[in-house]
Structure formats: C-alpha cells, structure tokens
C-alpha cells in the first residue's frame, strides 16, 4: 500500500529539502504581499541587528535596545569601530556608551583634543559643539576615555565626538572617575579584557545653547574577563563585575573610586536599562547583585 507522502520519504533528504523549498516559496509569496511597504523597514532592522551582533562593543548586549532609526530620537544607536552608544536627542548626550578594552586598543598615540559635533547624527537635530559647555563650569567629560583609544590617531580622535561627552563636574572627571579609568587600563596591561558601559543618570541642570543635560550622577559597569577573545557564554558566576555610581559634583574629587561601588542591579533600577542581557539569566542574577570585593 502506498501512503500519501511516501514518495517524499523515499526521496530522503533531497525530498525533504525540495518540500521545504516549495513551502518556503509559498510562504515567501504570501509574505511579500503582507509585508508591502514595511519590507524596507524590516530589512533595515535586520541590517541593524547584524551590525549589533558583529560589534565587539555590544558583546554583552544592547542595554536599551537602541536602533538607528530617526523615529527613535531618545534611543538612537550609533555603532562606531571604536565604541557603540545610544544617543538621546532630548538630553543632547548619550544614554550609555559601551566599549571593549583590551591590549589591542592601547598604544602611544597622543591625545588629539579635536572635540567636534558627531557627524553620524541626523543633521536636523540640535547640534552639540565643542563650545556648547563653555562657561558652564562643567568639563567635557569622556565616557569612552581618550586614554582607552591610543593605538591609532583615528581611534583616539573618534573619542572626541560630542556624543561621547557629558557635562561632568571637574572634581568628578579629574578625581575618582579618572582614577577608575586608570585602574581599568592597569587591568588590561595585566592581560585582562574589559567590557565597559558608562552613562548619565538624572538631571542637575541644562547647559549652553543646545540645552545639554548635566546629569546628577555618572555610572559605570565593568565586566572583567581573564583574557581577550572570550564570549558572553563564557561569563560565569565567578566573573568579576565592577559597578559604580558617582555624584556629578566636584566635592568628591579626593574620594577613592571604591567608595562609590554599587551593584549592576542598582544601576539597572536607576536607568531602566538591562545590562549584560546576552549573559545567561541565572548568571546575571548572581553577578548583578554582587558588590565588587565583598
Ligand atoms: Mn575624563
Ligand atoms: Mn541585566
């Protein structure tokens, strides 16, 4: 007795492939009709996803699911060779900046100091320039530090776009914030690889003609990997995570950076972002609740 479908079965794997192809073509024809003008945006989203997956700076995740779409002006993804960030047009700063740091990024290039508007932002958005913070009393504070990108002039210059800069109180920027940046590069010189995310929280006041938000505090999350080249799936409950939240105030200048230690959970509650989202959920729960060194 010949059952329906036995012809396909006897054809084995080739048959299965042919069957899938026929269904695929049928689904494709229906899909094309349904997609209509949305197809373009679907393609764009797919392209963005691919870039997100390929970027070493988003290995641990995209904390706010930012996308490079003009209809998302408060969460606009910029993926650069040197770092990734979510830009907020209404704050005039990033929501977060994320970057990989290992020995390959460190060299002996001088600080380029070429602060400038970010050319990758939509041209009709309010422009934050090298002069926007002038007279405000705030430093042009780097998120991805100049000192973390010294392997080439292009890499170092890339950190001076204003989308990577926040109005930072001088005593914060040149005090414990700077000390922690130096500590990170010490870890890298010992052979470790870091994945760092930093950004602002709250609003103290607005600065300059572009009304840039000076935040109440600046926070940073640092995942410390024992060697370069590991993946998010190799992060375990034993992985070291450093989280800090520092008031954006010069009174903290002489305080040690360790006095601002907190948990990733606290910074997630403060910002509503999900950090380390590419890490296994059970592992996240452990390493996000732990204060470094405790
Ligand atoms: Mn700085
Ligand atoms: Mn998380």
PDB file of C-alpha atoms and ligand atoms in Angstrom:
ATOM      1  CA  UNK A   1       0.000   0.000   0.000  1.00  0.00           C
ATOM      2  CA  UNK A   2       1.352   3.404  -0.969  1.00  0.00           C
ATOM      3  CA  UNK A   3       0.661   6.001   1.660  1.00  0.00           C
ATOM      4  CA  UNK A   4       0.424   9.686   0.862  1.00  0.00           C
ATOM      5  CA  UNK A   5       3.772  11.232   1.384  1.00  0.00           C
ATOM      6  CA  UNK A   6       5.768   8.052   0.952  1.00  0.00           C
ATOM      7  CA  UNK A   7       7.127   9.408  -2.319  1.00  0.00           C
ATOM      8  CA  UNK A   8       8.660  12.298  -0.389  1.00  0.00           C
ATOM      9  CA  UNK A   9      10.044   9.867   2.222  1.00  0.00           C
ATOM     10  CA  UNK A  10      11.644   7.631  -0.348  1.00  0.00           C
ATOM     11  CA  UNK A  11      13.367  10.636  -1.807  1.00  0.00           C
ATOM     12  CA  UNK A  12      15.102  11.065   1.579  1.00  0.00           C
ATOM     13  CA  UNK A  13      16.946  14.249   2.423  1.00  0.00           C
ATOM     14  CA  UNK A  14      16.714  15.676  -1.113  1.00  0.00           C
ATOM     15  CA  UNK A  15      12.961  15.260  -0.943  1.00  0.00           C
ATOM     16  CA  UNK A  16      12.775  17.000   2.390  1.00  0.00           C
ATOM     17  CA  UNK A  17      14.763  19.914   1.008  1.00  0.00           C
ATOM     18  CA  UNK A  18      12.500  20.125  -2.051  1.00  0.00           C
ATOM     19  CA  UNK A  19       9.419  20.044   0.193  1.00  0.00           C
ATOM     20  CA  UNK A  20      10.814  22.811   2.381  1.00  0.00           C
ATOM     21  CA  UNK A  21      11.638  24.851  -0.711  1.00  0.00           C
ATOM     22  CA  UNK A  22       8.100  24.598  -2.060  1.00  0.00           C
ATOM     23  CA  UNK A  23       6.633  25.662   1.283  1.00  0.00           C
ATOM     24  CA  UNK A  24       9.294  28.372   1.512  1.00  0.00           C
ATOM     25  CA  UNK A  25       8.338  29.796  -1.878  1.00  0.00           C
ATOM     26  CA  UNK A  26       4.637  29.688  -0.966  1.00  0.00           C
ATOM     27  CA  UNK A  27       5.314  31.446   2.341  1.00  0.00           C
ATOM     28  CA  UNK A  28       7.519  33.953   0.542  1.00  0.00           C
ATOM     29  CA  UNK A  29       4.775  34.852  -1.948  1.00  0.00           C
ATOM     30  CA  UNK A  30       2.271  35.394   0.892  1.00  0.00           C
ATOM     31  CA  UNK A  31       4.893  37.256   2.933  1.00  0.00           C
ATOM     32  CA  UNK A  32       5.734  39.628   0.083  1.00  0.00           C
ATOM     33  CA  UNK A  33       2.079  40.580  -0.204  1.00  0.00           C
ATOM     34  CA  UNK A  34       1.713  41.152   3.557  1.00  0.00           C
ATOM     35  CA  UNK A  35       4.988  43.000   4.002  1.00  0.00           C
ATOM     36  CA  UNK A  36       4.239  45.651   1.410  1.00  0.00           C
ATOM     37  CA  UNK A  37       5.949  48.924   2.282  1.00  0.00           C
ATOM     38  CA  UNK A  38       7.026  47.598   5.692  1.00  0.00           C
ATOM     39  CA  UNK A  39       9.564  45.430   3.939  1.00  0.00           C
ATOM     40  CA  UNK A  40      12.082  48.229   3.688  1.00  0.00           C
ATOM     41  CA  UNK A  41      11.977  48.815   7.447  1.00  0.00           C
ATOM     42  CA  UNK A  42      12.233  45.097   8.172  1.00  0.00           C
ATOM     43  CA  UNK A  43      15.359  44.952   6.014  1.00  0.00           C
ATOM     44  CA  UNK A  44      16.771  47.965   7.842  1.00  0.00           C
ATOM     45  CA  UNK A  45      16.092  46.368  11.235  1.00  0.00           C
ATOM     46  CA  UNK A  46      17.739  43.148  10.096  1.00  0.00           C
ATOM     47  CA  UNK A  47      20.795  45.073   8.937  1.00  0.00           C
ATOM     48  CA  UNK A  48      20.990  46.815  12.312  1.00  0.00           C
ATOM     49  CA  UNK A  49      20.710  43.503  14.159  1.00  0.00           C
ATOM     50  CA  UNK A  50      23.556  42.073  12.140  1.00  0.00           C
ATOM     51  CA  UNK A  51      25.757  45.062  12.965  1.00  0.00           C
ATOM     52  CA  UNK A  52      24.804  44.776  16.632  1.00  0.00           C
ATOM     53  CA  UNK A  53      25.742  41.094  16.687  1.00  0.00           C
ATOM     54  CA  UNK A  54      29.042  41.752  14.946  1.00  0.00           C
ATOM     55  CA  UNK A  55      30.173  44.644  17.170  1.00  0.00           C
ATOM     56  CA  UNK A  56      32.671  43.708  19.890  1.00  0.00           C
ATOM     57  CA  UNK A  57      31.350  46.704  21.841  1.00  0.00           C
ATOM     58  CA  UNK A  58      27.894  45.143  22.247  1.00  0.00           C
ATOM     59  CA  UNK A  59      29.038  41.605  23.052  1.00  0.00           C
ATOM     60  CA  UNK A  60      27.193  41.717  26.385  1.00  0.00           C
ATOM     61  CA  UNK A  61      24.031  43.230  24.896  1.00  0.00           C
ATOM     62  CA  UNK A  62      22.275  46.434  23.831  1.00  0.00           C
ATOM     63  CA  UNK A  63      21.113  47.827  27.215  1.00  0.00           C
ATOM     64  CA  UNK A  64      18.176  49.883  25.880  1.00  0.00           C
ATOM     65  CA  UNK A  65      17.533  48.036  22.594  1.00  0.00           C
ATOM     66  CA  UNK A  66      18.671  51.161  20.777  1.00  0.00           C
ATOM     67  CA  UNK A  67      18.233  51.266  16.991  1.00  0.00           C
ATOM     68  CA  UNK A  68      19.490  53.573  14.247  1.00  0.00           C
ATOM     69  CA  UNK A  69      16.046  54.944  13.410  1.00  0.00           C
ATOM     70  CA  UNK A  70      15.082  58.608  13.189  1.00  0.00           C
ATOM     71  CA  UNK A  71      11.747  57.777  14.825  1.00  0.00           C
ATOM     72  CA  UNK A  72      13.702  56.736  17.958  1.00  0.00           C
ATOM     73  CA  UNK A  73      15.401  60.096  18.784  1.00  0.00           C
ATOM     74  CA  UNK A  74      15.679  59.263  22.506  1.00  0.00           C
ATOM     75  CA  UNK A  75      17.375  55.911  21.923  1.00  0.00           C
ATOM     76  CA  UNK A  76      19.322  56.293  18.681  1.00  0.00           C
ATOM     77  CA  UNK A  77      22.043  53.682  18.148  1.00  0.00           C
ATOM     78  CA  UNK A  78      25.449  54.754  16.863  1.00  0.00           C
ATOM     79  CA  UNK A  79      27.801  51.870  16.105  1.00  0.00           C
ATOM     80  CA  UNK A  80      31.356  53.002  15.513  1.00  0.00           C
ATOM     81  CA  UNK A  81      34.525  50.986  15.050  1.00  0.00           C
ATOM     82  CA  UNK A  82      35.777  52.331  18.406  1.00  0.00           C
ATOM     83  CA  UNK A  83      32.592  52.129  20.580  1.00  0.00           C
ATOM     84  CA  UNK A  84      28.798  51.922  20.498  1.00  0.00           C
ATOM     85  CA  UNK A  85      26.305  54.302  22.058  1.00  0.00           C
ATOM     86  CA  UNK A  86      22.635  55.147  22.464  1.00  0.00           C
ATOM     87  CA  UNK A  87      22.099  58.864  21.811  1.00  0.00           C
ATOM     88  CA  UNK A  88      19.283  60.904  23.331  1.00  0.00           C
ATOM     89  CA  UNK A  89      18.442  63.953  21.197  1.00  0.00           C
ATOM     90  CA  UNK A  90      16.412  65.472  24.039  1.00  0.00           C
ATOM     91  CA  UNK A  91      19.302  65.282  26.522  1.00  0.00           C
ATOM     92  CA  UNK A  92      21.977  66.217  23.991  1.00  0.00           C
ATOM     93  CA  UNK A  93      24.095  63.317  25.274  1.00  0.00           C
ATOM     94  CA  UNK A  94      24.324  59.557  25.168  1.00  0.00           C
ATOM     95  CA  UNK A  95      22.113  57.379  27.353  1.00  0.00           C
ATOM     96  CA  UNK A  96      25.024  54.955  27.529  1.00  0.00           C
ATOM     97  CA  UNK A  97      28.333  54.301  25.786  1.00  0.00           C
ATOM     98  CA  UNK A  98      29.698  50.742  25.555  1.00  0.00           C
ATOM     99  CA  UNK A  99      33.172  49.619  24.579  1.00  0.00           C
ATOM    100  CA  UNK A 100      35.583  46.717  24.627  1.00  0.00           C
ATOM    101  CA  UNK A 101      39.003  47.354  26.131  1.00  0.00           C
ATOM    102  CA  UNK A 102      41.949  45.037  25.663  1.00  0.00           C
ATOM    103  CA  UNK A 103      45.637  45.427  24.840  1.00  0.00           C
ATOM    104  CA  UNK A 104      44.942  45.884  21.126  1.00  0.00           C
ATOM    105  CA  UNK A 105      43.356  49.297  21.818  1.00  0.00           C
ATOM    106  CA  UNK A 106      46.351  50.656  23.738  1.00  0.00           C
ATOM    107  CA  UNK A 107      49.355  52.299  22.096  1.00  0.00           C
ATOM    108  CA  UNK A 108      51.239  55.555  22.402  1.00  0.00           C
ATOM    109  CA  UNK A 109      49.214  57.999  20.285  1.00  0.00           C
ATOM    110  CA  UNK A 110      48.854  61.499  21.785  1.00  0.00           C
ATOM    111  CA  UNK A 111      45.527  62.931  22.865  1.00  0.00           C
ATOM    112  CA  UNK A 112      44.048  64.519  19.708  1.00  0.00           C
ATOM    113  CA  UNK A 113      41.770  67.010  21.567  1.00  0.00           C
ATOM    114  CA  UNK A 114      39.628  67.570  18.453  1.00  0.00           C
ATOM    115  CA  UNK A 115      36.226  67.972  20.163  1.00  0.00           C
ATOM    116  CA  UNK A 116      33.524  68.276  17.462  1.00  0.00           C
ATOM    117  CA  UNK A 117      29.849  67.569  16.702  1.00  0.00           C
ATOM    118  CA  UNK A 118      29.139  63.932  15.931  1.00  0.00           C
ATOM    119  CA  UNK A 119      28.829  63.727  12.121  1.00  0.00           C
ATOM    120  CA  UNK A 120      26.871  60.448  12.382  1.00  0.00           C
ATOM    121  CA  UNK A 121      23.789  62.081  13.966  1.00  0.00           C
ATOM    122  CA  UNK A 122      20.844  63.278  11.815  1.00  0.00           C
ATOM    123  CA  UNK A 123      21.738  66.802  10.571  1.00  0.00           C
ATOM    124  CA  UNK A 124      18.409  68.356  11.608  1.00  0.00           C
ATOM    125  CA  UNK A 125      18.877  67.503  15.310  1.00  0.00           C
ATOM    126  CA  UNK A 126      20.174  70.211  17.731  1.00  0.00           C
ATOM    127  CA  UNK A 127      23.930  70.300  17.311  1.00  0.00           C
ATOM    128  CA  UNK A 128      26.189  69.933  20.346  1.00  0.00           C
ATOM    129  CA  UNK A 129      29.523  71.536  19.502  1.00  0.00           C
ATOM    130  CA  UNK A 130      32.959  71.852  21.067  1.00  0.00           C
ATOM    131  CA  UNK A 131      31.784  75.222  22.510  1.00  0.00           C
ATOM    132  CA  UNK A 132      28.395  74.159  23.932  1.00  0.00           C
ATOM    133  CA  UNK A 133      29.680  73.662  27.505  1.00  0.00           C
ATOM    134  CA  UNK A 134      31.797  76.865  27.513  1.00  0.00           C
ATOM    135  CA  UNK A 135      31.313  78.925  30.671  1.00  0.00           C
ATOM    136  CA  UNK A 136      29.111  76.246  32.269  1.00  0.00           C
ATOM    137  CA  UNK A 137      31.659  75.161  34.859  1.00  0.00           C
ATOM    138  CA  UNK A 138      31.491  71.593  33.566  1.00  0.00           C
ATOM    139  CA  UNK A 139      34.260  69.630  31.902  1.00  0.00           C
ATOM    140  CA  UNK A 140      33.729  67.987  28.530  1.00  0.00           C
ATOM    141  CA  UNK A 141      33.904  64.554  30.163  1.00  0.00           C
ATOM    142  CA  UNK A 142      34.586  61.485  28.066  1.00  0.00           C
ATOM    143  CA  UNK A 143      32.568  58.312  28.540  1.00  0.00           C
ATOM    144  CA  UNK A 144      34.839  56.085  26.368  1.00  0.00           C
ATOM    145  CA  UNK A 145      38.104  57.706  27.533  1.00  0.00           C
ATOM    146  CA  UNK A 146      40.702  59.169  25.197  1.00  0.00           C
ATOM    147  CA  UNK A 147      43.233  57.058  27.109  1.00  0.00           C
ATOM    148  CA  UNK A 148      41.416  53.827  26.144  1.00  0.00           C
ATOM    149  CA  UNK A 149      41.927  54.510  22.413  1.00  0.00           C
ATOM    150  CA  UNK A 150      45.615  55.173  21.805  1.00  0.00           C
ATOM    151  CA  UNK A 151      46.516  52.564  19.164  1.00  0.00           C
ATOM    152  CA  UNK A 152      45.919  54.966  16.251  1.00  0.00           C
ATOM    153  CA  UNK A 153      45.194  58.643  15.695  1.00  0.00           C
ATOM    154  CA  UNK A 154      41.822  57.779  14.124  1.00  0.00           C
ATOM    155  CA  UNK A 155      40.822  55.713  17.174  1.00  0.00           C
ATOM    156  CA  UNK A 156      41.809  58.456  19.598  1.00  0.00           C
ATOM    157  CA  UNK A 157      40.121  61.192  17.560  1.00  0.00           C
ATOM    158  CA  UNK A 158      36.905  59.148  17.488  1.00  0.00           C
ATOM    159  CA  UNK A 159      36.504  59.610  21.261  1.00  0.00           C
ATOM    160  CA  UNK A 160      36.266  63.414  20.844  1.00  0.00           C
ATOM    161  CA  UNK A 161      32.849  63.468  19.145  1.00  0.00           C
ATOM    162  CA  UNK A 162      30.435  65.282  21.483  1.00  0.00           C
ATOM    163  CA  UNK A 163      28.067  62.265  21.580  1.00  0.00           C
ATOM    164  CA  UNK A 164      30.746  60.550  23.721  1.00  0.00           C
ATOM    165  CA  UNK A 165      30.956  63.555  26.063  1.00  0.00           C
ATOM    166  CA  UNK A 166      28.912  64.579  29.128  1.00  0.00           C
ATOM    167  CA  UNK A 167      28.906  67.779  31.206  1.00  0.00           C
ATOM    168  CA  UNK A 168      30.961  66.360  34.063  1.00  0.00           C
ATOM    169  CA  UNK A 169      31.911  68.215  37.262  1.00  0.00           C
ATOM    170  CA  UNK A 170      35.694  68.818  37.181  1.00  0.00           C
ATOM    171  CA  UNK A 171      36.255  67.150  40.567  1.00  0.00           C
ATOM    172  CA  UNK A 172      34.411  64.039  39.396  1.00  0.00           C
ATOM    173  CA  UNK A 173      36.081  63.834  35.969  1.00  0.00           C
ATOM    174  CA  UNK A 174      39.612  64.534  37.241  1.00  0.00           C
ATOM    175  CA  UNK A 175      39.106  62.721  40.578  1.00  0.00           C
ATOM    176  CA  UNK A 176      37.674  59.245  41.213  1.00  0.00           C
ATOM    177  CA  UNK A 177      36.259  58.904  37.682  1.00  0.00           C
ATOM    178  CA  UNK A 178      39.753  59.371  36.268  1.00  0.00           C
ATOM    179  CA  UNK A 179      41.268  57.067  38.922  1.00  0.00           C
ATOM    180  CA  UNK A 180      38.883  54.272  37.890  1.00  0.00           C
ATOM    181  CA  UNK A 181      39.772  54.775  34.211  1.00  0.00           C
ATOM    182  CA  UNK A 182      43.449  54.355  35.108  1.00  0.00           C
ATOM    183  CA  UNK A 183      42.664  51.268  37.189  1.00  0.00           C
ATOM    184  CA  UNK A 184      40.888  49.721  34.174  1.00  0.00           C
ATOM    185  CA  UNK A 185      43.923  50.230  31.946  1.00  0.00           C
ATOM    186  CA  UNK A 186      46.086  48.635  34.663  1.00  0.00           C
ATOM    187  CA  UNK A 187      43.896  45.528  34.487  1.00  0.00           C
ATOM    188  CA  UNK A 188      44.275  45.455  30.694  1.00  0.00           C
ATOM    189  CA  UNK A 189      48.065  45.744  30.971  1.00  0.00           C
ATOM    190  CA  UNK A 190      47.901  42.623  33.177  1.00  0.00           C
ATOM    191  CA  UNK A 191      46.278  40.790  30.225  1.00  0.00           C
ATOM    192  CA  UNK A 192      42.579  41.099  31.036  1.00  0.00           C
ATOM    193  CA  UNK A 193      39.828  42.243  28.660  1.00  0.00           C
ATOM    194  CA  UNK A 194      37.128  44.606  29.863  1.00  0.00           C
ATOM    195  CA  UNK A 195      33.621  45.321  28.613  1.00  0.00           C
ATOM    196  CA  UNK A 196      32.608  48.731  29.900  1.00  0.00           C
ATOM    197  CA  UNK A 197      29.312  50.634  29.791  1.00  0.00           C
ATOM    198  CA  UNK A 198      29.027  54.178  31.147  1.00  0.00           C
ATOM    199  CA  UNK A 199      26.415  56.903  31.140  1.00  0.00           C
ATOM    200  CA  UNK A 200      24.442  59.591  32.941  1.00  0.00           C
ATOM    201  CA  UNK A 201      21.553  59.433  35.422  1.00  0.00           C
ATOM    202  CA  UNK A 202      19.142  62.195  36.406  1.00  0.00           C
ATOM    203  CA  UNK A 203      19.253  65.884  35.603  1.00  0.00           C
ATOM    204  CA  UNK A 204      21.016  68.619  37.549  1.00  0.00           C
ATOM    205  CA  UNK A 205      20.501  71.418  35.040  1.00  0.00           C
ATOM    206  CA  UNK A 206      20.833  72.236  31.368  1.00  0.00           C
ATOM    207  CA  UNK A 207      23.940  73.656  29.761  1.00  0.00           C
ATOM    208  CA  UNK A 208      24.530  76.028  26.823  1.00  0.00           C
ATOM    209  CA  UNK A 209      22.507  76.929  23.739  1.00  0.00           C
ATOM    210  CA  UNK A 210      21.816  73.263  22.915  1.00  0.00           C
ATOM    211  CA  UNK A 211      20.406  72.767  26.468  1.00  0.00           C
ATOM    212  CA  UNK A 212      22.507  69.689  27.163  1.00  0.00           C
ATOM    213  CA  UNK A 213      21.529  67.849  30.350  1.00  0.00           C
ATOM    214  CA  UNK A 214      24.152  67.891  33.097  1.00  0.00           C
ATOM    215  CA  UNK A 215      23.361  64.662  34.982  1.00  0.00           C
ATOM    216  CA  UNK A 216      23.045  64.147  38.729  1.00  0.00           C
ATOM    217  CA  UNK A 217      25.454  61.248  38.601  1.00  0.00           C
ATOM    218  CA  UNK A 218      27.584  59.228  36.220  1.00  0.00           C
ATOM    219  CA  UNK A 219      27.695  55.433  36.462  1.00  0.00           C
ATOM    220  CA  UNK A 220      29.849  52.702  35.019  1.00  0.00           C
ATOM    221  CA  UNK A 221      29.627  48.912  34.716  1.00  0.00           C
ATOM    222  CA  UNK A 222      32.829  46.951  34.036  1.00  0.00           C
ATOM    223  CA  UNK A 223      32.953  43.224  33.254  1.00  0.00           C
ATOM    224  CA  UNK A 224      36.441  41.805  33.735  1.00  0.00           C
ATOM    225  CA  UNK A 225      37.428  38.821  31.581  1.00  0.00           C
ATOM    226  CA  UNK A 226      40.595  36.905  32.359  1.00  0.00           C
ATOM    227  CA  UNK A 227      41.826  37.016  28.755  1.00  0.00           C
ATOM    228  CA  UNK A 228      40.865  38.566  25.407  1.00  0.00           C
ATOM    229  CA  UNK A 229      38.613  36.713  22.984  1.00  0.00           C
ATOM    230  CA  UNK A 230      36.104  35.109  25.369  1.00  0.00           C
ATOM    231  CA  UNK A 231      32.378  35.250  24.578  1.00  0.00           C
ATOM    232  CA  UNK A 232      29.307  36.211  26.602  1.00  0.00           C
ATOM    233  CA  UNK A 233      28.635  32.484  27.125  1.00  0.00           C
ATOM    234  CA  UNK A 234      31.928  32.164  28.996  1.00  0.00           C
ATOM    235  CA  UNK A 235      30.856  34.608  31.673  1.00  0.00           C
ATOM    236  CA  UNK A 236      30.100  32.737  34.892  1.00  0.00           C
ATOM    237  CA  UNK A 237      29.074  33.414  38.471  1.00  0.00           C
ATOM    238  CA  UNK A 238      32.787  33.803  39.213  1.00  0.00           C
ATOM    239  CA  UNK A 239      33.252  36.659  36.701  1.00  0.00           C
ATOM    240  CA  UNK A 240      34.284  39.930  38.295  1.00  0.00           C
ATOM    241  CA  UNK A 241      31.937  42.871  37.751  1.00  0.00           C
ATOM    242  CA  UNK A 242      32.652  46.406  38.967  1.00  0.00           C
ATOM    243  CA  UNK A 243      29.733  48.868  39.173  1.00  0.00           C
ATOM    244  CA  UNK A 244      29.982  52.464  40.414  1.00  0.00           C
ATOM    245  CA  UNK A 245      27.673  55.470  40.594  1.00  0.00           C
ATOM    246  CA  UNK A 246      29.384  58.820  41.290  1.00  0.00           C
ATOM    247  CA  UNK A 247      27.621  62.116  42.071  1.00  0.00           C
ATOM    248  CA  UNK A 248      28.299  64.693  39.352  1.00  0.00           C
ATOM    249  CA  UNK A 249      29.777  67.076  41.900  1.00  0.00           C
ATOM    250  CA  UNK A 250      33.300  68.356  42.455  1.00  0.00           C
ATOM    251  CA  UNK A 251      33.164  67.707  46.221  1.00  0.00           C
ATOM    252  CA  UNK A 252      34.028  64.056  45.521  1.00  0.00           C
ATOM    253  CA  UNK A 253      37.417  64.929  43.979  1.00  0.00           C
ATOM    254  CA  UNK A 254      39.589  63.345  46.689  1.00  0.00           C
ATOM    255  CA  UNK A 255      37.378  60.346  47.443  1.00  0.00           C
ATOM    256  CA  UNK A 256      38.573  56.890  46.336  1.00  0.00           C
ATOM    257  CA  UNK A 257      36.609  55.377  43.427  1.00  0.00           C
ATOM    258  CA  UNK A 258      35.915  52.298  45.561  1.00  0.00           C
ATOM    259  CA  UNK A 259      33.732  54.391  47.872  1.00  0.00           C
ATOM    260  CA  UNK A 260      31.195  54.610  45.012  1.00  0.00           C
ATOM    261  CA  UNK A 261      30.863  50.849  44.442  1.00  0.00           C
ATOM    262  CA  UNK A 262      27.333  49.585  43.953  1.00  0.00           C
ATOM    263  CA  UNK A 263      25.598  46.745  42.084  1.00  0.00           C
ATOM    264  CA  UNK A 264      24.513  46.402  38.459  1.00  0.00           C
ATOM    265  CA  UNK A 265      21.009  45.807  39.826  1.00  0.00           C
ATOM    266  CA  UNK A 266      21.078  49.270  41.416  1.00  0.00           C
ATOM    267  CA  UNK A 267      22.153  50.901  38.154  1.00  0.00           C
ATOM    268  CA  UNK A 268      19.503  48.957  36.240  1.00  0.00           C
ATOM    269  CA  UNK A 269      16.881  50.283  38.679  1.00  0.00           C
ATOM    270  CA  UNK A 270      18.266  53.820  38.284  1.00  0.00           C
ATOM    271  CA  UNK A 271      18.329  53.783  34.466  1.00  0.00           C
ATOM    272  CA  UNK A 272      15.722  51.186  33.452  1.00  0.00           C
ATOM    273  CA  UNK A 273      18.340  49.568  31.194  1.00  0.00           C
ATOM    274  CA  UNK A 274      19.125  45.850  31.144  1.00  0.00           C
ATOM    275  CA  UNK A 275      22.870  45.345  31.270  1.00  0.00           C
ATOM    276  CA  UNK A 276      24.622  42.071  30.357  1.00  0.00           C
ATOM    277  CA  UNK A 277      21.450  40.842  28.646  1.00  0.00           C
ATOM    278  CA  UNK A 278      23.452  38.416  26.462  1.00  0.00           C
ATOM    279  CA  UNK A 279      24.684  36.649  29.608  1.00  0.00           C
ATOM    280  CA  UNK A 280      22.766  33.619  30.927  1.00  0.00           C
ATOM    281  CA  UNK A 281      19.883  34.759  33.150  1.00  0.00           C
ATOM    282  CA  UNK A 282      20.938  32.762  36.225  1.00  0.00           C
ATOM    283  CA  UNK A 283      24.483  34.096  35.930  1.00  0.00           C
ATOM    284  CA  UNK A 284      23.193  37.665  35.502  1.00  0.00           C
ATOM    285  CA  UNK A 285      21.149  37.340  38.682  1.00  0.00           C
ATOM    286  CA  UNK A 286      24.289  36.483  40.668  1.00  0.00           C
ATOM    287  CA  UNK A 287      26.856  38.866  39.204  1.00  0.00           C
ATOM    288  CA  UNK A 288      24.455  41.815  39.009  1.00  0.00           C
ATOM    289  CA  UNK A 289      23.611  41.589  42.722  1.00  0.00           C
ATOM    290  CA  UNK A 290      27.217  41.460  43.945  1.00  0.00           C
ATOM    291  CA  UNK A 291      29.326  44.445  45.049  1.00  0.00           C
ATOM    292  CA  UNK A 292      32.908  44.116  43.820  1.00  0.00           C
ATOM    293  CA  UNK A 293      35.301  42.928  46.518  1.00  0.00           C
ATOM    294  CA  UNK A 294      32.583  41.990  49.011  1.00  0.00           C
TER     295      UNK A 294
HETATM  296 MN1  LIG B   1      37.508  62.224  31.719  1.00  0.00          MN
HETATM  297 MN1  LIG B   2      20.851  42.613  33.324  1.00  0.00          MN
END
